[in-house]
Amino acid sequence: MTRNAQQSNRLSQGGRIDRSRQLSFTFNGKRYQGHAGDTLASALLANGVDVVNRSFKYSRPRGIVAAGAEEPNAVVQLGKTEAGQVPNVRATQQALYDGLEARSTNGWPNVQRDLMGLVGKLGGQFMPPGFYYKTFMAPASMWMTYEKYIRKSAGLGRSPMENDPDSYDHLHQHCDVLVVGAGPAGLAAALAAARSGARVILADEQEEMGGSLLDSRERLDDQPADTWVAETLKALASLDNVTLLARTTANGYHDHHFVTLHERRTEHLADTAPLKDGRRQVRSRLHRVRAGRVVLATGAHERPLVYAGNDVPGNLLAGAVSTYIRRYGVVPGQKLVLSTSNDHAYRAALDWVESGREVVAIADARANPDGELVEQARA
């Protein structure tokens, strides 16, 4: 596969993005291009942006690690206007839209050349945990001055200083079965429950339902995984007793199967909720759901390996590598060194080679790894 000339890490084909719709966005004041279907994270990687933030206290450079809600580093500030400021948004969960403006939450004077990073290197030994509660205790009259700069170096976003122009609402809902997560297990559970006549709500936090199947090499019912997802969703959408909620996160599971869901209704469209029929749409909605049964099909997060330097840009989870290549058509680098303790990570190596890049080495912690994926990688 060849690369897109404007986006150095974008493949010329592949992925689930809409290449006919090019979107413009800015990050830290610089303009970039992406496509409909991108997240902010995938668009940044496509444009070769490695450093997206700085760590708390020592201001070490931070790059994108994951591709979903587990992302620890790419936490950004969104908003064009003061009233539209949204702090601490994961770039991996923010859908790209035309005109999006994002900034790093830490780094002065900028994220590439951060003076606090120099302080962290030279004076790190003088900044043990909690040092700011002791070092800046006196004189007491200076605390409000100290606090301002300590807060600034914390790497957290800032809240808007003007009134929010958007509106929000909530709904009370009842169902027989609430399924949280629309991956293979969640889709199968929702379809089985719906066909039995139960009232079903299926909620998933991603832009598209399908979970890991959207970038999978697997086949289900003798067809490609994404085809199975499309047919299952079509079957669910045709049933009157099913409610599908994409971009919806379950954020509370309480007594008696009472679950709260946060639905992001227009945050993927614009900085502020757009108008419809002369009225501003609801930006987000809280669903208060009382369910007869709850199915938690949320999948699992990949556990990273621990080694020196694993916190700096250039270190990604193996699953994230496959997701960016297969779902977004983005190869996040030139050469790959893969470190693993299981067969699953070998999929990343295979995807990397198929994209036309070089796999330098695969370091497997197991003495004698074998299996179909291992053999394919060796070949």
Short mmCIF file of C-alpha atoms in Angstrom, two decimals, residues 41-367:
data_model
loop_
_atom_site.label_atom_id
_atom_site.label_comp_id
_atom_site.label_asym_id
_atom_site.label_seq_id
_atom_site.Cartn_x
_atom_site.Cartn_y
_atom_site.Cartn_z
CA ALA A 41 -6.09 10.62 17.55
CA SER A 42 -6.09 8.77 14.22
CA ALA A 43 -5.95 12.07 12.32
CA LEU A 44 -2.98 13.26 14.41
CA LEU A 45 -1.13 10.00 13.80
CA ALA A 46 -1.94 10.21 10.09
CA ASN A 47 -0.27 13.61 10.01
CA GLY A 48 2.82 12.37 11.84
CA VAL A 49 2.12 14.18 15.13
CA ASP A 50 4.03 12.25 17.79
CA VAL A 51 4.02 14.49 20.89
CA VAL A 52 0.48 15.35 21.97
CA ASN A 53 0.97 16.25 25.62
CA ARG A 54 3.36 16.50 28.56
CA SER A 55 3.24 14.55 31.80
CA PHE A 56 2.39 15.99 35.18
CA LYS A 57 5.29 17.35 37.25
CA TYR A 58 8.27 16.17 35.19
CA SER A 59 6.74 17.20 31.84
CA ARG A 60 7.96 14.15 29.97
CA PRO A 61 6.73 13.98 26.35
CA ARG A 62 3.58 11.95 25.84
CA GLY A 63 2.31 10.28 22.68
CA ILE A 64 -0.79 8.30 21.73
CA VAL A 65 -0.75 4.81 23.26
CA ALA A 66 -4.19 3.31 22.69
CA ALA A 67 -7.19 3.67 20.39
CA GLY A 68 -10.10 3.91 22.83
CA ALA A 69 -11.23 4.80 26.33
CA GLU A 70 -8.06 3.33 27.86
CA GLU A 71 -5.87 6.10 26.37
CA PRO A 72 -3.82 7.67 29.23
CA ASN A 73 -1.85 10.38 27.41
CA ALA A 74 -3.74 12.10 24.60
CA VAL A 75 -5.95 14.24 26.84
CA VAL A 76 -6.72 17.53 25.09
CA GLN A 77 -8.67 20.77 25.39
CA LEU A 78 -11.39 21.39 22.80
CA GLY A 79 -13.22 24.54 21.81
CA LYS A 80 -13.07 27.58 19.55
CA THR A 81 -14.75 30.03 21.91
CA GLU A 82 -14.48 30.60 25.63
CA ALA A 83 -18.03 29.36 26.17
CA GLY A 84 -17.34 26.22 24.14
CA GLN A 85 -14.26 25.06 26.05
CA VAL A 86 -14.30 21.35 26.93
CA PRO A 87 -11.40 20.15 29.10
CA ASN A 88 -9.74 16.75 29.37
CA VAL A 89 -11.13 15.00 26.30
CA ARG A 90 -9.44 11.82 25.12
CA ALA A 91 -8.37 12.30 21.51
CA THR A 92 -9.07 8.60 20.91
CA GLN A 93 -12.76 9.14 21.74
CA GLN A 94 -13.31 12.44 19.95
CA ALA A 95 -14.71 12.08 16.45
CA LEU A 96 -13.13 14.41 13.93
CA TYR A 97 -15.33 17.15 12.47
CA ASP A 98 -14.58 20.04 10.14
CA GLY A 99 -13.22 23.04 12.04
CA LEU A 100 -12.34 21.16 15.22
CA GLU A 101 -9.82 23.04 17.38
CA ALA A 102 -7.78 21.17 19.98
CA ARG A 103 -4.83 22.00 22.20
CA SER A 104 -2.53 20.12 24.52
CA THR A 105 -3.37 20.60 28.20
CA ASN A 106 0.26 20.87 29.29
CA GLY A 107 3.50 22.29 27.89
CA TRP A 108 5.01 25.80 28.02
CA PRO A 109 5.78 27.62 25.80
CA ASN A 110 4.67 24.68 23.64
CA VAL A 111 4.38 20.93 23.81
CA GLN A 112 7.49 20.35 21.69
CA ARG A 113 9.80 22.58 23.74
CA ASP A 114 8.56 22.59 27.31
CA LEU A 115 10.70 24.42 29.86
CA MET A 116 9.23 22.34 32.66
CA GLY A 117 10.67 19.30 30.91
CA LEU A 118 14.13 20.75 31.47
CA VAL A 119 13.32 21.30 35.13
CA GLY A 120 12.15 17.70 35.36
CA LYS A 121 15.42 16.42 33.90
CA LEU A 122 17.75 18.57 35.97
CA GLY A 123 15.79 18.89 39.18
CA GLY A 124 13.71 15.73 39.30
CA GLN A 125 15.54 14.49 42.38
CA PHE A 126 14.40 17.59 44.25
CA MET A 127 10.74 16.99 43.42
CA PRO A 128 9.64 13.90 45.37
CA PRO A 129 5.92 13.06 45.67
CA GLY A 130 4.07 15.81 47.51
CA PHE A 131 7.01 18.23 47.44
CA TYR A 132 4.71 21.16 46.64
CA TYR A 133 2.92 20.78 49.98
CA LYS A 134 6.20 21.31 51.83
CA THR A 135 8.39 23.47 49.61
CA PHE A 136 5.77 26.18 49.14
CA MET A 137 4.45 26.40 52.69
CA ALA A 138 6.15 29.69 53.47
CA PRO A 139 5.60 32.51 53.37
CA ALA A 140 1.88 31.89 53.69
CA SER A 141 1.09 35.15 51.91
CA MET A 142 2.62 33.75 48.70
CA TRP A 143 0.51 30.59 48.56
CA MET A 144 -2.07 32.01 46.16
CA THR A 145 0.76 32.90 43.78
CA TYR A 146 2.40 29.49 44.12
CA GLU A 147 -0.91 27.71 43.63
CA LYS A 148 -1.54 29.36 40.27
CA TYR A 149 1.70 28.01 38.79
CA ILE A 150 1.38 24.61 40.46
CA ARG A 151 -2.10 24.29 38.94
CA LYS A 152 -0.77 25.30 35.53
CA SER A 153 1.95 22.64 35.63
CA ALA A 154 -0.54 19.93 36.60
CA GLY A 155 -1.45 19.29 32.96
CA LEU A 156 -5.20 19.53 33.43
CA GLY A 157 -7.59 21.37 31.16
CA ARG A 158 -9.45 24.51 32.12
CA SER A 159 -13.17 25.02 32.50
CA PRO A 160 -15.01 27.60 30.38
CA MET A 161 -15.35 31.08 31.84
CA GLU A 162 -18.55 31.94 29.96
CA ASN A 163 -22.04 30.47 29.94
CA ASP A 164 -22.51 27.22 28.03
CA PRO A 165 -24.68 27.90 24.95
CA ASP A 166 -25.73 24.26 24.63
CA SER A 167 -28.66 22.41 26.17
CA TYR A 168 -28.80 18.98 27.75
CA ASP A 169 -31.63 16.67 28.73
CA HIS A 170 -32.42 13.32 30.34
CA LEU A 171 -34.78 10.44 29.76
CA HIS A 172 -36.24 7.76 32.00
CA GLN A 173 -36.37 4.42 30.20
CA HIS A 174 -37.40 0.86 31.00
CA CYS A 175 -36.40 -2.32 29.21
CA ASP A 176 -36.28 -6.06 29.75
CA VAL A 177 -32.62 -6.36 28.77
CA LEU A 178 -29.90 -3.71 28.70
CA VAL A 179 -26.76 -4.76 26.82
CA VAL A 180 -23.66 -2.64 27.44
CA GLY A 181 -21.11 -3.10 24.68
CA ALA A 182 -21.76 -3.84 21.00
CA GLY A 183 -18.88 -6.13 20.19
CA PRO A 184 -19.38 -9.77 19.16
CA ALA A 185 -20.81 -10.86 22.52
CA GLY A 186 -23.02 -7.81 22.94
CA LEU A 187 -24.46 -7.98 19.44
CA ALA A 188 -25.20 -11.68 19.76
CA ALA A 189 -26.81 -11.21 23.18
CA ALA A 190 -28.95 -8.28 22.00
CA LEU A 191 -30.17 -10.15 18.93
CA ALA A 192 -31.02 -13.29 20.89
CA ALA A 193 -32.93 -11.30 23.52
CA ALA A 194 -34.76 -9.23 20.91
CA ARG A 195 -35.86 -12.28 18.94
CA SER A 196 -37.34 -13.73 22.13
CA GLY A 197 -39.64 -10.71 22.32
CA ALA A 198 -37.79 -8.80 25.05
CA ARG A 199 -37.48 -5.01 24.97
CA VAL A 200 -33.78 -4.40 24.41
CA ILE A 201 -31.49 -1.38 24.71
CA LEU A 202 -28.02 -1.82 23.21
CA ALA A 203 -25.46 0.85 24.20
CA ASP A 204 -21.91 1.24 22.95
CA GLU A 205 -19.43 4.08 23.55
CA GLN A 206 -17.86 4.06 20.08
CA GLU A 207 -18.94 5.93 16.96
CA GLU A 208 -19.67 2.61 15.25
CA MET A 209 -21.04 -0.52 16.83
CA GLY A 210 -19.02 -3.67 16.32
CA GLY A 211 -16.21 -3.36 18.83
CA SER A 212 -13.10 -5.34 18.01
CA LEU A 213 -14.77 -6.88 14.96
CA LEU A 214 -14.40 -3.61 13.05
CA ASP A 215 -10.67 -4.23 12.65
CA SER A 216 -10.62 -8.01 12.97
CA ARG A 217 -9.20 -10.60 10.60
CA GLU A 218 -11.64 -13.20 11.93
CA ARG A 219 -14.62 -14.71 10.12
CA LEU A 220 -18.01 -15.29 11.75
CA ASP A 221 -20.67 -17.53 10.23
CA ASP A 222 -18.35 -18.03 7.25
CA GLN A 223 -18.19 -14.32 6.40
CA PRO A 224 -15.86 -11.39 7.19
CA ALA A 225 -16.32 -9.98 10.67
CA ASP A 226 -17.41 -6.52 9.49
CA THR A 227 -20.02 -8.08 7.20
CA TRP A 228 -21.41 -10.06 10.14
CA VAL A 229 -21.58 -6.84 12.17
CA ALA A 230 -23.45 -5.00 9.40
CA GLU A 231 -26.01 -7.79 8.98
CA THR A 232 -26.55 -8.14 12.74
CA LEU A 233 -27.07 -4.38 13.16
CA LYS A 234 -29.48 -4.39 10.22
CA ALA A 235 -31.47 -7.16 11.87
CA LEU A 236 -31.54 -5.30 15.20
CA ALA A 237 -32.55 -2.00 13.58
CA SER A 238 -35.50 -3.70 11.88
CA LEU A 239 -37.02 -4.74 15.22
CA ASP A 240 -39.42 -2.36 16.98
CA ASN A 241 -38.45 -3.66 20.42
CA VAL A 242 -34.78 -2.63 20.05
CA THR A 243 -33.17 0.73 20.83
CA LEU A 244 -29.63 1.28 19.53
CA LEU A 245 -27.50 3.89 21.30
CA ALA A 246 -24.08 4.57 19.76
CA ARG A 247 -21.65 7.08 21.33
CA THR A 248 -23.17 6.12 24.67
CA THR A 249 -21.17 5.29 27.79
CA ALA A 250 -22.57 3.41 30.78
CA ASN A 251 -21.21 5.35 33.74
CA GLY A 252 -23.15 4.00 36.69
CA TYR A 253 -24.57 0.59 37.66
CA HIS A 254 -26.73 0.92 40.76
CA ASP A 255 -29.07 -1.25 42.82
CA HIS A 256 -31.93 -3.15 41.19
CA HIS A 257 -30.40 -2.91 37.68
CA PHE A 258 -30.62 0.87 37.55
CA VAL A 259 -28.01 2.06 35.03
CA THR A 260 -27.13 5.58 33.91
CA LEU A 261 -26.01 6.12 30.31
CA HIS A 262 -24.34 9.22 28.86
CA GLU A 263 -25.18 9.70 25.17
CA ARG A 264 -23.04 12.16 23.19
CA ARG A 265 -25.57 13.36 20.62
CA THR A 266 -23.84 16.20 18.75
CA GLU A 267 -20.26 16.35 20.09
CA HIS A 268 -19.12 14.61 16.90
CA LEU A 269 -20.65 17.30 14.67
CA ALA A 270 -19.43 20.72 15.82
CA ASP A 271 -17.95 22.83 18.60
CA THR A 272 -21.46 23.70 19.77
CA ALA A 273 -24.65 21.81 19.03
CA PRO A 274 -25.94 22.70 15.53
CA LEU A 275 -29.40 24.06 14.79
CA LYS A 276 -32.23 21.89 13.51
CA ASP A 277 -35.55 23.41 12.43
CA GLY A 278 -34.43 26.69 13.98
CA ARG A 279 -33.71 25.15 17.37
CA ARG A 280 -30.39 24.16 18.87
CA GLN A 281 -30.04 20.41 19.23
CA VAL A 282 -29.30 18.68 22.51
CA ARG A 283 -25.55 18.25 23.00
CA SER A 284 -25.72 15.24 25.29
CA ARG A 285 -28.35 13.19 27.05
CA LEU A 286 -28.50 11.26 30.29
CA HIS A 287 -30.52 8.03 30.09
CA ARG A 288 -31.79 6.67 33.40
CA VAL A 289 -32.52 3.05 32.60
CA ARG A 290 -34.26 0.50 34.77
CA ALA A 291 -33.66 -2.92 33.27
CA GLY A 292 -34.96 -6.37 34.08
CA ARG A 293 -31.56 -7.84 33.19
CA VAL A 294 -28.20 -6.26 32.39
CA VAL A 295 -25.62 -7.86 30.11
CA LEU A 296 -22.12 -6.41 30.49
CA ALA A 297 -20.30 -7.18 27.24
CA THR A 298 -17.68 -4.45 27.48
CA GLY A 299 -14.71 -6.54 26.37
CA ALA A 300 -11.26 -6.00 27.87
CA HIS A 301 -8.37 -3.56 27.69
CA GLU A 302 -4.94 -4.73 26.63
CA ARG A 303 -2.42 -4.67 29.47
CA PRO A 304 0.82 -2.89 28.51
CA LEU A 305 4.26 -4.27 29.28
CA VAL A 306 6.38 -2.35 31.77
CA TYR A 307 9.88 -1.27 30.75
CA ALA A 308 12.08 1.83 30.91
CA GLY A 309 10.89 4.50 28.51
CA ASN A 310 7.50 2.96 27.81
CA ASP A 311 5.83 6.29 28.58
CA VAL A 312 7.35 8.36 25.75
CA PRO A 313 6.02 8.76 22.17
CA GLY A 314 6.47 5.77 19.89
CA ASN A 315 5.10 3.17 22.32
CA LEU A 316 1.66 1.82 21.40
CA LEU A 317 -0.43 -1.14 22.43
CA ALA A 318 -0.36 -3.91 19.83
CA GLY A 319 -4.13 -3.86 19.53
CA ALA A 320 -4.06 -0.11 18.92
CA VAL A 321 -1.59 -0.59 16.06
CA SER A 322 -4.00 -2.98 14.33
CA THR A 323 -6.94 -0.68 14.98
CA TYR A 324 -5.25 2.34 13.42
CA ILE A 325 -4.13 0.35 10.38
CA ARG A 326 -7.31 -1.60 9.70
CA ARG A 327 -10.00 0.84 10.88
CA TYR A 328 -8.43 4.19 10.00
CA GLY A 329 -5.86 3.38 7.33
CA VAL A 330 -3.05 4.86 9.43
CA VAL A 331 0.37 3.32 10.09
CA PRO A 332 1.77 5.03 13.21
CA GLY A 333 5.45 4.86 12.26
CA GLN A 334 8.06 3.49 9.88
CA LYS A 335 9.58 0.51 11.68
CA LEU A 336 8.07 -1.80 14.29
CA VAL A 337 9.62 -3.65 17.21
CA LEU A 338 6.97 -5.87 18.76
CA SER A 339 7.21 -7.07 22.37
CA THR A 340 4.62 -9.60 23.48
CA SER A 341 3.74 -12.54 25.67
CA ASN A 342 0.80 -13.88 23.63
CA ASP A 343 -0.33 -14.69 20.09
CA HIS A 344 -2.76 -11.78 19.80
CA ALA A 345 0.00 -9.20 19.28
CA TYR A 346 1.24 -11.02 16.18
CA ARG A 347 -1.78 -9.61 14.35
CA ALA A 348 -0.18 -6.19 14.67
CA ALA A 349 3.00 -7.48 13.01
CA LEU A 350 1.01 -8.98 10.13
CA ASP A 351 -0.97 -5.77 9.66
CA TRP A 352 2.26 -3.75 9.73
CA VAL A 353 3.87 -5.84 7.01
CA GLU A 354 0.73 -5.69 4.85
CA SER A 355 0.87 -1.90 5.06
CA GLY A 356 4.31 -1.95 3.45
CA ARG A 357 6.39 -1.11 6.52
CA GLU A 358 9.22 -3.04 8.15
CA VAL A 359 9.01 -5.23 11.25
CA VAL A 360 12.50 -5.07 12.75
CA ALA A 361 12.03 -7.67 15.49
CA ILE A 362 9.47 -9.60 17.52
CA ALA A 363 10.46 -10.21 21.14
CA ASP A 364 8.27 -12.91 22.69
CA ALA A 365 8.57 -13.57 26.42
CA ARG A 366 7.55 -17.21 25.93
CA ALA A 367 10.19 -19.89 25.43
#
